Amino acid sequence: MSTRLRWRKFLSNLMLTMTGLCALISVSALFFILGYLLFNGGTSINWAFFTQLPKPVGETGGGMANAILGSAKLLLAASLFGVPIGFLGGIYLAEFSESATASVVRYSADLLNGVPSIVIGIFAYSMVVLPFKHFSTLAGAFALGLMMIPITLRSTEEFLRSVPRNLREGAMALGASKTKTIASVIVPAAYRGILTAILLALARVAGETAPLLFTAFGNRFWAHGWLQPTASLPVMIFTYAVSPYDDWHRQAWAAGLVLLGLILIINIAARTILSRGIAVPRS
Amino acid sequence: MATVNPTVQSVGPQAGSRSFVSKLRQGDEIARLVTFLFAASVVVVTVLLVYELWVGSALPRAKFGLHFFVTQVWDPILDEYGALPFIYGTLVTSGVALLLAVPLGIGAAIFLAELAPPRISDTLQFFIDLLAAVPSVIYGLLGVFIVVPLMRTVIFPSLNKPLGFLPWFKGPSYGVGFLTAGIVMAIMVIPYIISVSREVLLSVPRDQREAALALGSTRWESTWKVVVPFAKTGIMGSIFLALARALGETMAVTMVIGNTPKISASLFAPGYSIAAVIANEFTEATGDRYLQALVELGLVLFLLTFILNGLARLLIILTTQKGSGIAN
């Protein structure tokens, strides 16, 4: 074997090992993050965290019960706003549209998807906060719902389009109208994929902080109804992490663990159980 | 097919069946109209967003014009606003992030697409997807409590001692700063680079590899000299996509960049970014011009990511011919 060939083989093995290392480093970042949060969050979490309101500044103890409920309310309202628009819009794109209108809608959705979340926050501020004259759960949910629309829309379209043609033709041949075909054949055939995408969209906005800063704002007490400023887990993590108090840092870790745990569980469940055998679109 | 008459099924009187069919038709038209309204609302919202950003920043645009982008003063008391420190901070942190993330991400993507057996590749990709799902505020939390102290005690001394004569590595270091933000951001954008690059590499036709191997190249040579050049435009697309994410990244950067509107050559110095200043000052902005200057920063951010996302999608479509599914 010539030295040249030996060198080339050596180089090949070296570089391929390097790429393996790159992959290893990237993936281990996930386990590092998870391990660190489990350790720090696990030692900080307690029953009070889930059941109590935040204590006044300077006092230790207390919890984030209001932020947990606030996040839940925000996500519920965001889904109620974002999912129908995305879902029905997706049906239009896949089933009813002419190519010209469809491409305008598609283009807008892609554009909306790329808008930085902080800019979405500015938009929600001028659309909801300014007219109502105060921060509210509603404004936060508007911002989050807006971020769910493009993902829901594009994946609904994609999964509806991937329904086999003969199912559609079968329903038509039985005399079903187009609406009936969509409602009773096509959507049921595609629902698992669509549901997966919606869950992933929900998991994504669950961790969003930037659009909530000046929409839902924050609140150290319970938020009654939908028109008051509300606390949320991501914003609490932010405020507590940059604060100078040790006890707040402890609670930030606990909140981080709860939030990340929730997001990863939704992700894993959606990707493995619900979407077995379906290619999940990336958000 | 043409001989089959769909109305043949009806046994009842012709008139009744026709109205039945036309009712169904009407149902279809209603469904069409309803879904159209929802689809159109997406367009309306997007147009409204651009409109609000444009109208909402009218005051500073009229007052400062293009000077907004080249002045360094950010003084709410004098009511004078210049965006340069923030634009600088955003570009420097994104640059650092890409410098770290691109080699690592592309290396990992090559491993996943070319070397790893499909099952392992899919498993690793699953973890990479989970990594992409970790919210930005969690990265910020880890940044504040791990990367910032690490920067102060390990990274700064070890870079400052041998390279301190260069302006980029001059001290002092407070832990927070451009480099810290860049490192945290790099970890955040790696998953995007890996996922898209892997997809692009996997779409390179098999015969390209086989031809290179048949000509006697080693595994690495076929990968680096044939497969990667073939996928080059798509990989560029993945980098643009990552850059767009990095520019708009808010929380993690806000927590570790130091929040000081200053332009410094040193990477260890604290700085500020466009997204971070909006996040910090928007609720405290008193006075219309102050608030609108922040909205104009939002407009700048929007335009930057708009251009980058468009370019990225175009490049990815060019290589895979099925881009939009990936470009999200």
Coordinates of C-alpha atoms in Angstrom, one line a residue:
Chain A
M1 CA 0.0 0.0 0.0
S2 CA 1.5 3.3 -1.0
T3 CA 1.9 6.0 1.6
R4 CA -0.5 8.2 -0.4
L5 CA -3.2 5.7 -0.2
R6 CA -2.5 5.0 3.5
W7 CA -2.8 8.8 4.1
R8 CA -6.1 9.0 2.2
K9 CA -7.5 6.2 4.2
F10 CA -6.3 7.7 7.5
L11 CA -7.7 11.0 6.5
S12 CA -11.0 9.4 5.7
N13 CA -11.3 7.6 9.0
L14 CA -10.2 10.7 10.9
M15 CA -12.8 13.0 9.3
L16 CA -15.5 10.5 9.6
T17 CA -14.7 10.1 13.3
M18 CA -14.8 13.8 13.6
T19 CA -18.3 14.0 12.1
G20 CA -19.4 11.3 14.6
L21 CA -18.0 13.4 17.4
C22 CA -20.0 16.4 16.1
A23 CA -23.2 14.4 16.2
L24 CA -22.3 13.1 19.7
I25 CA -21.7 16.6 21.1
S26 CA -24.9 17.9 19.6
V27 CA -27.0 15.1 21.0
S28 CA -25.3 15.1 24.3
A29 CA -26.4 18.8 24.7
L30 CA -29.9 17.5 25.1
F31 CA -29.0 15.1 27.9
F32 CA -26.8 17.7 29.6
I33 CA -29.7 20.2 29.6
L34 CA -32.1 17.5 30.8
G35 CA -29.8 16.2 33.5
Y36 CA -28.9 19.6 34.8
L37 CA -32.5 20.6 35.0
L38 CA -33.5 17.3 36.7
F39 CA -30.8 17.8 39.3
N40 CA -31.4 21.5 40.0
G41 CA -35.1 21.5 39.5
G42 CA -35.6 18.2 41.3
T43 CA -34.0 19.5 44.4
S44 CA -36.0 22.7 44.3
I45 CA -39.4 21.5 43.5
N46 CA -41.9 21.0 46.3
W47 CA -45.7 20.8 46.9
A48 CA -45.9 24.5 47.6
F49 CA -44.6 25.3 44.1
F50 CA -47.8 23.9 42.7
T51 CA -50.3 25.1 45.2
Q52 CA -49.2 28.5 46.5
L53 CA -49.0 32.1 45.2
P54 CA -45.7 33.8 45.0
K55 CA -44.6 35.3 48.3
P56 CA -43.9 39.1 48.5
V57 CA -40.5 40.1 47.4
G58 CA -37.9 39.3 50.1
E59 CA -39.8 36.4 51.7
T60 CA -38.8 32.9 50.9
G61 CA -41.2 30.1 50.0
G62 CA -44.4 30.4 48.1
G63 CA -45.0 28.9 44.7
M64 CA -46.2 29.5 41.1
A65 CA -49.7 28.1 41.2
N66 CA -51.0 31.3 39.5
A67 CA -48.4 31.0 36.7
I68 CA -49.3 27.3 36.1
L69 CA -53.0 28.2 35.8
G70 CA -52.1 31.3 33.7
S71 CA -50.1 29.2 31.3
A72 CA -52.9 26.7 31.0
K73 CA -55.4 29.5 30.3
L74 CA -53.2 31.1 27.7
L75 CA -52.6 27.8 25.9
L76 CA -56.3 27.0 25.9
A77 CA -57.3 30.4 24.5
A78 CA -54.5 30.3 22.0
S79 CA -55.6 26.9 20.7
L80 CA -59.2 28.1 20.5
F81 CA -58.0 31.0 18.4
G82 CA -55.2 29.5 16.3
V83 CA -56.3 25.9 15.6
P84 CA -59.7 26.6 13.9
I85 CA -58.1 29.2 11.6
G86 CA -55.2 26.9 10.8
F87 CA -57.3 23.8 10.4
L88 CA -60.1 25.3 8.3
G89 CA -57.6 27.4 6.3
G90 CA -55.7 24.2 5.7
I91 CA -58.8 22.4 4.4
Y92 CA -59.3 25.3 2.0
L93 CA -55.8 25.0 0.7
A94 CA -56.0 21.3 0.2
E95 CA -59.5 20.9 -1.1
F96 CA -61.1 24.1 -2.5
S97 CA -58.5 26.5 -3.6
E98 CA -57.4 27.8 -7.0
S99 CA -53.7 27.9 -7.3
A100 CA -53.4 31.7 -7.3
T101 CA -55.3 32.3 -4.0
A102 CA -53.6 29.2 -2.4
S103 CA -50.1 30.5 -3.1
V104 CA -50.9 33.9 -1.5
V105 CA -52.3 32.1 1.6
R106 CA -49.3 29.7 1.7
Y107 CA -46.9 32.6 1.3
S108 CA -48.5 34.6 4.1
A109 CA -48.4 31.6 6.4
D110 CA -44.7 30.9 5.7
L111 CA -44.0 34.6 6.3
L112 CA -45.9 34.6 9.6
N113 CA -44.0 31.5 10.6
G114 CA -40.7 33.2 10.2
V115 CA -41.6 36.4 12.1
P116 CA -39.5 36.6 15.3
S117 CA -41.7 36.0 18.4
I118 CA -40.8 39.4 19.9
V119 CA -42.3 41.1 16.8
I120 CA -45.4 39.0 17.2
G121 CA -45.5 40.5 20.7
I122 CA -45.4 44.0 19.4
F123 CA -48.2 43.2 17.0
A124 CA -50.4 41.7 19.7
Y125 CA -49.7 44.8 21.9
S126 CA -50.9 47.2 19.2
M127 CA -53.9 45.0 18.3
V128 CA -55.2 43.9 21.7
V129 CA -53.4 45.7 24.5
L130 CA -53.9 49.2 23.2
P131 CA -57.6 49.0 22.4
F132 CA -58.3 47.4 25.8
K133 CA -55.9 49.8 27.5
H134 CA -54.4 47.1 29.7
F135 CA -52.4 43.8 29.5
S136 CA -54.5 40.7 29.5
T137 CA -54.7 36.9 29.2
L138 CA -56.5 37.6 26.0
A139 CA -53.7 39.6 24.4
G140 CA -51.1 36.9 25.4
A141 CA -53.4 34.2 23.9
F142 CA -53.8 36.2 20.7
A143 CA -50.0 36.4 20.3
L144 CA -49.5 32.6 21.0
G145 CA -52.5 31.7 18.8
L146 CA -51.0 33.7 16.0
M147 CA -47.9 31.6 16.2
M148 CA -49.9 28.4 16.1
I149 CA -51.7 29.3 12.8
P150 CA -49.0 28.7 10.2
I151 CA -47.9 25.4 11.6
T152 CA -51.5 24.1 11.9
L153 CA -52.3 25.4 8.4
R154 CA -49.4 24.0 6.5
S155 CA -49.5 20.6 8.2
T156 CA -53.3 20.2 7.8
E157 CA -52.8 20.9 4.1
E158 CA -49.9 18.5 3.8
F159 CA -51.7 15.6 5.6
L160 CA -55.0 16.1 3.7
R161 CA -53.1 16.0 0.4
S162 CA -51.4 12.8 1.4
V163 CA -54.7 11.0 1.8
P164 CA -54.8 8.4 -1.0
R165 CA -56.8 9.4 -4.1
N166 CA -58.9 6.3 -4.2
L167 CA -60.5 7.0 -0.8
R168 CA -61.7 10.3 -2.2
E169 CA -62.9 8.7 -5.4
G170 CA -64.6 5.9 -3.4
A171 CA -66.6 8.4 -1.4
M172 CA -67.5 10.5 -4.4
A173 CA -68.6 7.3 -6.3
L174 CA -71.0 6.5 -3.4
G175 CA -72.7 9.8 -4.1
A176 CA -71.2 11.8 -1.2
S177 CA -70.9 15.6 -1.7
K178 CA -67.5 17.2 -1.5
T179 CA -68.2 18.5 2.0
K180 CA -69.4 15.1 3.2
T181 CA -66.3 13.5 1.6
I182 CA -64.0 15.8 3.4
A183 CA -65.8 15.6 6.8
S184 CA -66.4 11.8 6.9
V185 CA -63.5 10.3 4.8
I186 CA -60.6 12.6 4.2
V187 CA -60.2 14.4 7.6
P188 CA -60.7 11.1 9.6
A189 CA -58.0 9.5 7.4
A190 CA -55.6 12.3 8.1
Y191 CA -56.5 13.3 11.7
R192 CA -53.6 11.6 13.5
G193 CA -51.0 13.5 11.5
I194 CA -52.9 16.8 12.0
L195 CA -53.4 16.2 15.7
T196 CA -49.6 15.5 16.0
A197 CA -48.8 18.8 14.3
I198 CA -51.2 20.7 16.5
L199 CA -49.7 19.2 19.6
L200 CA -46.2 20.1 18.4
A201 CA -47.4 23.6 17.7
L202 CA -48.9 23.8 21.2
A203 CA -45.6 22.5 22.8
R204 CA -43.7 25.1 20.9
V205 CA -45.8 28.1 22.0
A206 CA -46.0 26.7 25.6
G207 CA -42.4 27.8 26.0
E208 CA -42.6 31.1 24.3
T209 CA -41.7 34.0 26.5
A210 CA -41.0 37.0 24.3
P211 CA -44.5 37.5 23.0
L212 CA -45.9 37.4 26.5
L213 CA -43.7 40.1 28.0
F214 CA -45.9 43.0 26.9
T215 CA -49.2 41.2 26.3
A216 CA -50.0 38.9 29.2
F217 CA -47.3 40.8 31.2
G218 CA -47.2 39.2 34.6
N219 CA -49.1 39.1 37.9
R220 CA -48.1 38.1 41.4
F221 CA -51.7 37.2 42.2
W222 CA -54.5 35.2 40.6
A223 CA -55.8 36.6 37.3
H224 CA -59.6 36.7 37.3
G225 CA -61.3 36.3 34.0
W226 CA -59.5 36.9 30.7
L227 CA -59.0 40.6 30.8
Q228 CA -56.4 40.9 33.5
P229 CA -52.7 40.6 33.2
T230 CA -51.6 37.1 34.1
A231 CA -48.5 35.3 35.2
S232 CA -47.2 32.5 33.0
L233 CA -44.5 29.9 33.6
P234 CA -42.0 31.1 30.9
V235 CA -42.2 34.7 32.0
M236 CA -41.8 33.7 35.7
I237 CA -38.7 31.7 34.8
F238 CA -37.3 34.8 33.1
T239 CA -38.1 37.2 35.9
Y240 CA -36.9 34.9 38.6
A241 CA -33.7 33.8 36.8
V242 CA -32.5 37.4 36.4
S243 CA -33.5 38.4 39.9
P244 CA -30.9 38.7 42.7
Y245 CA -32.6 36.4 45.2
D246 CA -31.4 32.9 45.8
D247 CA -34.9 31.6 46.6
W248 CA -36.2 32.9 43.3
H249 CA -33.4 31.2 41.5
R250 CA -34.4 27.9 43.2
Q251 CA -38.0 28.5 42.0
A252 CA -36.8 29.3 38.5
W253 CA -35.1 25.9 38.3
A254 CA -38.3 24.2 39.5
A255 CA -40.4 26.1 37.0
G256 CA -37.8 25.3 34.2
L257 CA -38.1 21.6 35.1
V258 CA -41.9 21.6 35.0
L259 CA -42.0 23.5 31.7
L260 CA -39.4 21.5 29.9
G261 CA -40.9 18.3 31.3
L262 CA -44.3 19.2 29.9
I263 CA -42.9 20.2 26.5
L264 CA -40.8 17.1 26.1
I265 CA -43.6 14.8 27.2
I266 CA -46.0 16.4 24.6
N267 CA -43.3 16.1 22.0
I268 CA -42.4 12.5 22.7
A269 CA -46.0 11.4 23.0
A270 CA -47.0 13.2 19.8
R271 CA -44.0 11.9 17.8
T272 CA -44.0 8.3 19.0
I273 CA -47.5 7.2 19.9
L274 CA -49.8 9.4 17.8
S275 CA -47.7 9.6 14.7
R276 CA -46.4 6.0 14.4
G277 CA -45.5 5.6 10.7
I278 CA -46.3 9.2 9.8
A279 CA -43.6 11.6 8.7
V280 CA -43.9 14.5 11.2
P281 CA -43.3 17.9 9.6
R282 CA -40.7 20.0 11.4
S283 CA -41.8 23.2 13.2
Chain B
M1 CA -66.3 7.1 -16.4
A2 CA -68.3 9.6 -18.5
T3 CA -71.2 7.1 -19.0
V4 CA -71.8 6.9 -15.2
N5 CA -74.5 9.4 -14.3
P6 CA -74.2 10.4 -10.7
T7 CA -77.9 11.2 -10.4
V8 CA -78.9 7.7 -11.6
Q9 CA -79.0 6.5 -8.0
S10 CA -82.1 8.6 -7.2
V11 CA -85.3 6.6 -7.5
G12 CA -87.7 9.4 -6.5
P13 CA -89.1 12.1 -8.8
Q14 CA -86.5 14.0 -10.8
A15 CA -87.4 17.4 -9.5
G16 CA -86.8 16.4 -5.9
S17 CA -83.5 14.8 -6.7
R18 CA -82.3 17.9 -8.5
S19 CA -83.1 20.1 -5.5
F20 CA -81.4 17.6 -3.3
V21 CA -78.3 17.7 -5.5
S22 CA -78.3 21.5 -5.7
K23 CA -78.7 21.6 -1.9
L24 CA -75.6 19.6 -1.6
R25 CA -74.0 21.8 -4.1
Q26 CA -74.9 24.7 -1.9
G27 CA -73.5 22.9 1.1
D28 CA -70.2 22.7 -0.8
E29 CA -70.4 26.3 -1.6
I30 CA -70.9 27.2 2.0
A31 CA -68.0 25.0 3.1
R32 CA -65.9 26.6 0.5
L33 CA -66.8 30.1 1.6
V34 CA -66.3 29.4 5.3
T35 CA -62.9 27.8 4.8
F36 CA -62.0 30.5 2.4
L37 CA -62.7 33.1 5.0
F38 CA -60.5 31.4 7.5
A39 CA -57.7 31.0 5.0
A40 CA -58.1 34.7 3.9
S41 CA -57.8 35.8 7.6
V42 CA -54.2 34.5 7.6
V43 CA -53.4 36.8 4.7
V44 CA -55.2 39.7 6.4
V45 CA -53.4 39.2 9.7
T46 CA -50.0 39.1 7.9
V47 CA -50.7 42.3 6.0
L48 CA -52.0 43.9 9.2
L49 CA -48.8 42.9 11.0
V50 CA -46.6 44.6 8.4
Y51 CA -49.0 47.6 8.3
E52 CA -48.9 48.0 12.1
L53 CA -45.1 47.9 12.2
W54 CA -44.9 50.5 9.4
V55 CA -47.5 52.9 10.9
G56 CA -46.4 52.3 14.4
S57 CA -42.9 53.5 13.7
A58 CA -43.9 56.7 11.7
L59 CA -42.5 59.2 14.3
P60 CA -38.9 58.0 14.4
R61 CA -38.8 57.3 10.7
A62 CA -39.9 60.9 10.0
K63 CA -37.5 62.4 12.6
F64 CA -34.3 60.3 12.1
G65 CA -34.7 58.8 8.6
L66 CA -31.8 56.7 7.7
H67 CA -29.7 58.3 10.5
F68 CA -31.5 55.9 12.8
F69 CA -29.3 53.1 11.5
V70 CA -25.9 54.8 11.9
T71 CA -26.2 56.7 15.2
Q72 CA -25.1 55.3 18.5
V73 CA -27.0 57.5 20.9
W74 CA -29.9 55.7 22.7
D75 CA -31.1 58.3 25.1
P76 CA -34.7 58.3 26.3
I77 CA -34.2 61.5 28.3
L78 CA -33.0 63.6 25.3
D79 CA -35.5 61.6 23.2
E80 CA -32.8 60.7 20.7
Y81 CA -32.6 57.2 19.3
G82 CA -30.0 55.4 17.2
A83 CA -30.1 51.7 16.4
L84 CA -26.4 51.1 15.6
P85 CA -25.4 49.5 19.0
F86 CA -28.3 47.0 18.7
I87 CA -27.7 46.2 15.1
Y88 CA -24.0 45.7 15.9
G89 CA -24.8 43.4 18.9
T90 CA -27.3 41.4 16.9
L91 CA -24.8 40.9 14.0
V92 CA -21.9 40.0 16.3
T93 CA -23.7 37.5 18.4
S94 CA -25.3 35.9 15.4
G95 CA -21.9 35.8 13.7
V96 CA -20.3 34.1 16.7
A97 CA -23.2 31.7 16.9
L98 CA -22.9 30.7 13.3
L99 CA -19.1 30.4 13.5
L100 CA -19.5 27.8 16.3
A101 CA -22.7 26.1 15.1
V102 CA -22.0 25.7 11.3
P103 CA -19.0 23.3 11.5
L104 CA -20.5 21.3 14.3
G105 CA -24.0 21.1 12.7
I106 CA -22.8 20.2 9.3
G107 CA -20.4 17.6 10.7
A108 CA -23.2 16.1 12.6
A109 CA -25.5 16.2 9.6
I110 CA -22.9 14.4 7.5
F111 CA -22.6 11.7 10.1
L112 CA -26.4 11.3 10.3
A113 CA -26.9 11.2 6.5
E114 CA -23.8 9.4 5.3
L115 CA -22.4 7.2 8.0
A116 CA -24.9 6.2 10.6
P117 CA -27.2 3.2 9.9
P118 CA -30.7 4.4 9.3
R119 CA -32.1 3.2 12.6
I120 CA -29.3 5.1 14.6
S121 CA -29.6 8.1 12.4
D122 CA -33.4 8.3 13.0
T123 CA -32.9 7.9 16.8
L124 CA -30.3 10.6 16.9
Q125 CA -32.5 12.8 14.7
F126 CA -35.3 12.3 17.2
F127 CA -33.1 13.6 20.0
I128 CA -32.1 16.6 17.8
D129 CA -35.8 17.3 17.2
L130 CA -36.3 17.3 21.0
L131 CA -33.4 19.6 21.4
A132 CA -35.0 22.0 18.9
A133 CA -38.2 21.9 21.1
V134 CA -36.3 23.2 24.2
P135 CA -37.7 26.7 24.8
S136 CA -35.4 29.7 24.6
V137 CA -36.0 30.8 28.2
I138 CA -34.6 27.4 29.4
Y139 CA -31.5 28.1 27.4
G140 CA -31.4 31.5 29.0
L141 CA -31.7 29.9 32.5
L142 CA -28.8 27.5 31.8
G143 CA -26.9 30.4 30.2
V144 CA -27.2 32.5 33.3
F145 CA -26.2 29.8 35.8
I146 CA -23.7 27.7 33.8
V147 CA -22.2 29.6 30.8
V148 CA -21.8 33.0 32.5
P149 CA -19.8 31.7 35.5
L150 CA -17.9 29.4 33.1
M151 CA -17.1 32.4 31.0
R152 CA -15.7 34.3 33.9
T153 CA -13.6 31.6 35.5
V154 CA -12.5 29.4 32.6
I155 CA -13.1 30.7 29.1
F156 CA -12.1 34.3 29.6
P157 CA -8.7 33.6 31.4
S158 CA -7.8 30.9 28.9
L159 CA -8.5 33.1 25.9
N160 CA -7.3 36.4 27.4
K161 CA -3.9 35.2 28.4
P162 CA -2.6 34.0 25.0
L163 CA -4.7 36.2 22.8
G164 CA -5.3 39.3 25.0
F165 CA -3.3 41.5 22.7
L166 CA -6.0 41.2 20.1
P167 CA -8.8 43.7 20.5
W168 CA -11.5 40.9 20.4
F169 CA -10.2 39.2 23.5
K170 CA -9.4 42.2 25.7
G171 CA -10.7 42.2 29.3
P172 CA -12.2 42.7 31.7
S173 CA -14.9 40.1 31.6
Y174 CA -18.1 40.2 33.6
G175 CA -19.3 36.8 32.3
V176 CA -22.1 38.4 30.3
G177 CA -21.4 39.7 26.8
F178 CA -21.3 39.1 23.1
L179 CA -19.4 35.8 23.3
T180 CA -21.6 34.4 26.0
A181 CA -24.7 35.2 24.0
G182 CA -23.1 33.8 20.8
I183 CA -22.3 30.5 22.6
V184 CA -25.8 30.0 24.0
M185 CA -27.3 31.0 20.6
A186 CA -25.0 28.5 18.8
I187 CA -26.4 25.6 20.9
M188 CA -29.9 26.8 20.0
V189 CA -29.5 26.9 16.2
I190 CA -27.5 23.7 15.8
P191 CA -30.6 21.6 15.6
Y192 CA -32.0 23.6 12.7
I193 CA -28.7 23.3 10.8
I194 CA -28.5 19.5 11.5
S195 CA -32.2 18.8 10.6
V196 CA -32.2 20.7 7.3
S197 CA -28.7 19.7 6.2
R198 CA -29.4 16.1 6.9
E199 CA -32.5 16.2 4.8
V200 CA -30.7 17.9 2.0
L201 CA -27.8 15.4 2.1
L202 CA -30.2 12.5 2.1
S203 CA -31.8 13.8 -1.0
V204 CA -28.5 13.5 -3.0
P205 CA -29.0 10.7 -5.5
R206 CA -27.4 7.4 -4.5
D207 CA -25.5 7.0 -7.8
Q208 CA -23.4 10.1 -7.1
R209 CA -21.9 8.3 -4.1
E210 CA -21.5 5.0 -5.9
A211 CA -19.8 6.7 -8.9
A212 CA -17.3 8.4 -6.6
L213 CA -16.6 5.2 -4.7
A214 CA -16.3 3.2 -8.0
L215 CA -13.7 5.7 -9.2
G216 CA -11.6 4.7 -6.1
S217 CA -12.3 7.5 -3.7
T218 CA -12.4 6.9 0.0
R219 CA -15.6 7.2 1.9
W220 CA -14.7 10.7 3.1
E221 CA -13.6 11.8 -0.4
S222 CA -16.9 10.7 -1.9
T223 CA -18.7 12.6 0.9
W224 CA -16.7 15.8 0.9
K225 CA -15.9 16.1 -2.8
V226 CA -19.1 14.8 -4.3
V227 CA -22.1 14.6 -1.9
V228 CA -21.5 17.9 0.0
P229 CA -20.9 20.0 -3.2
F230 CA -24.0 18.5 -4.7
A231 CA -26.0 19.6 -1.6
K232 CA -24.2 22.9 -1.2
T233 CA -27.1 25.2 -2.0
G234 CA -29.4 23.4 0.4
I235 CA -26.8 23.5 3.2
M236 CA -26.4 27.2 2.6
G237 CA -30.2 27.4 3.0
S238 CA -30.0 25.7 6.4
I239 CA -27.4 28.2 7.5
F240 CA -29.6 31.2 6.4
L241 CA -32.5 29.6 8.3
A242 CA -30.3 29.3 11.4
L243 CA -29.2 32.9 10.9
A244 CA -32.8 34.1 10.7
R245 CA -33.6 32.2 14.0
A246 CA -30.5 33.7 15.6
L247 CA -31.3 37.3 14.6
G248 CA -34.8 37.0 16.1
E249 CA -33.7 35.1 19.2
T250 CA -34.8 37.1 22.2
M251 CA -35.0 35.6 25.7
A252 CA -31.7 33.6 25.9
V253 CA -29.8 36.6 24.5
T254 CA -31.5 39.1 26.8
M255 CA -30.5 37.1 29.8
V256 CA -26.8 36.8 29.0
I257 CA -25.7 39.7 26.7
G258 CA -25.4 42.3 29.5
N259 CA -27.9 44.8 28.2
T260 CA -25.5 47.7 27.6
P261 CA -26.1 49.8 24.5
K262 CA -22.4 50.1 23.6
I263 CA -20.3 49.1 20.7
S264 CA -17.1 47.3 21.8
A265 CA -14.5 45.4 19.9
S266 CA -14.0 42.9 22.7
L267 CA -16.2 39.9 22.6
F268 CA -16.2 39.8 26.4
A269 CA -17.7 43.2 26.7
P270 CA -21.4 43.5 27.5
G271 CA -23.6 44.6 24.7
Y272 CA -27.2 44.7 23.5
S273 CA -29.2 43.2 20.7
I274 CA -32.3 44.4 18.8
A275 CA -34.6 41.8 20.2
A276 CA -33.2 42.2 23.7
V277 CA -33.8 46.0 23.8
I278 CA -37.4 45.5 22.7
A279 CA -38.0 42.9 25.4
N280 CA -36.5 45.0 28.1
E281 CA -37.7 48.5 27.3
F282 CA -41.0 48.1 25.6
T283 CA -43.2 48.1 28.7
E284 CA -41.2 50.9 30.2
A285 CA -41.1 53.1 27.2
T286 CA -42.6 56.5 28.1
G287 CA -43.4 58.9 25.3
D288 CA -44.5 58.1 21.8
R289 CA -41.2 58.5 20.0
Y290 CA -39.4 56.1 22.5
L291 CA -42.1 53.4 22.0
Q292 CA -42.1 53.9 18.2
A293 CA -38.3 53.7 18.0
L294 CA -38.7 50.3 19.6
V295 CA -41.4 49.4 17.0
E296 CA -39.0 50.5 14.3
L297 CA -36.4 48.1 15.7
G298 CA -39.1 45.4 15.4
L299 CA -39.6 46.4 11.8
V300 CA -35.9 46.1 11.1
L301 CA -35.9 42.7 12.7
F302 CA -38.9 41.7 10.7
L303 CA -37.4 42.8 7.4
L304 CA -34.0 41.0 8.1
T305 CA -35.7 37.7 8.9
F306 CA -38.1 38.1 6.0
I307 CA -35.2 38.4 3.5
L308 CA -33.2 35.6 5.1
N309 CA -36.2 33.2 5.3
G310 CA -37.0 33.8 1.7
L311 CA -33.5 33.2 0.6
A312 CA -33.3 30.0 2.7
R313 CA -36.5 28.6 1.3
L314 CA -35.4 29.3 -2.2
L315 CA -32.0 27.6 -1.7
I316 CA -33.6 24.6 -0.1
I317 CA -36.2 24.2 -2.8
L318 CA -33.5 24.4 -5.4
T319 CA -31.7 21.4 -4.0
T320 CA -34.6 19.2 -2.8
Q321 CA -37.4 20.3 -5.1
K322 CA -39.8 19.9 -2.2
G323 CA -38.7 22.7 0.0
S324 CA -41.6 24.2 1.8
G325 CA -42.1 21.1 4.0
I326 CA -38.5 21.4 5.2
A327 CA -38.1 25.2 5.2
N328 CA -40.6 25.5 8.0

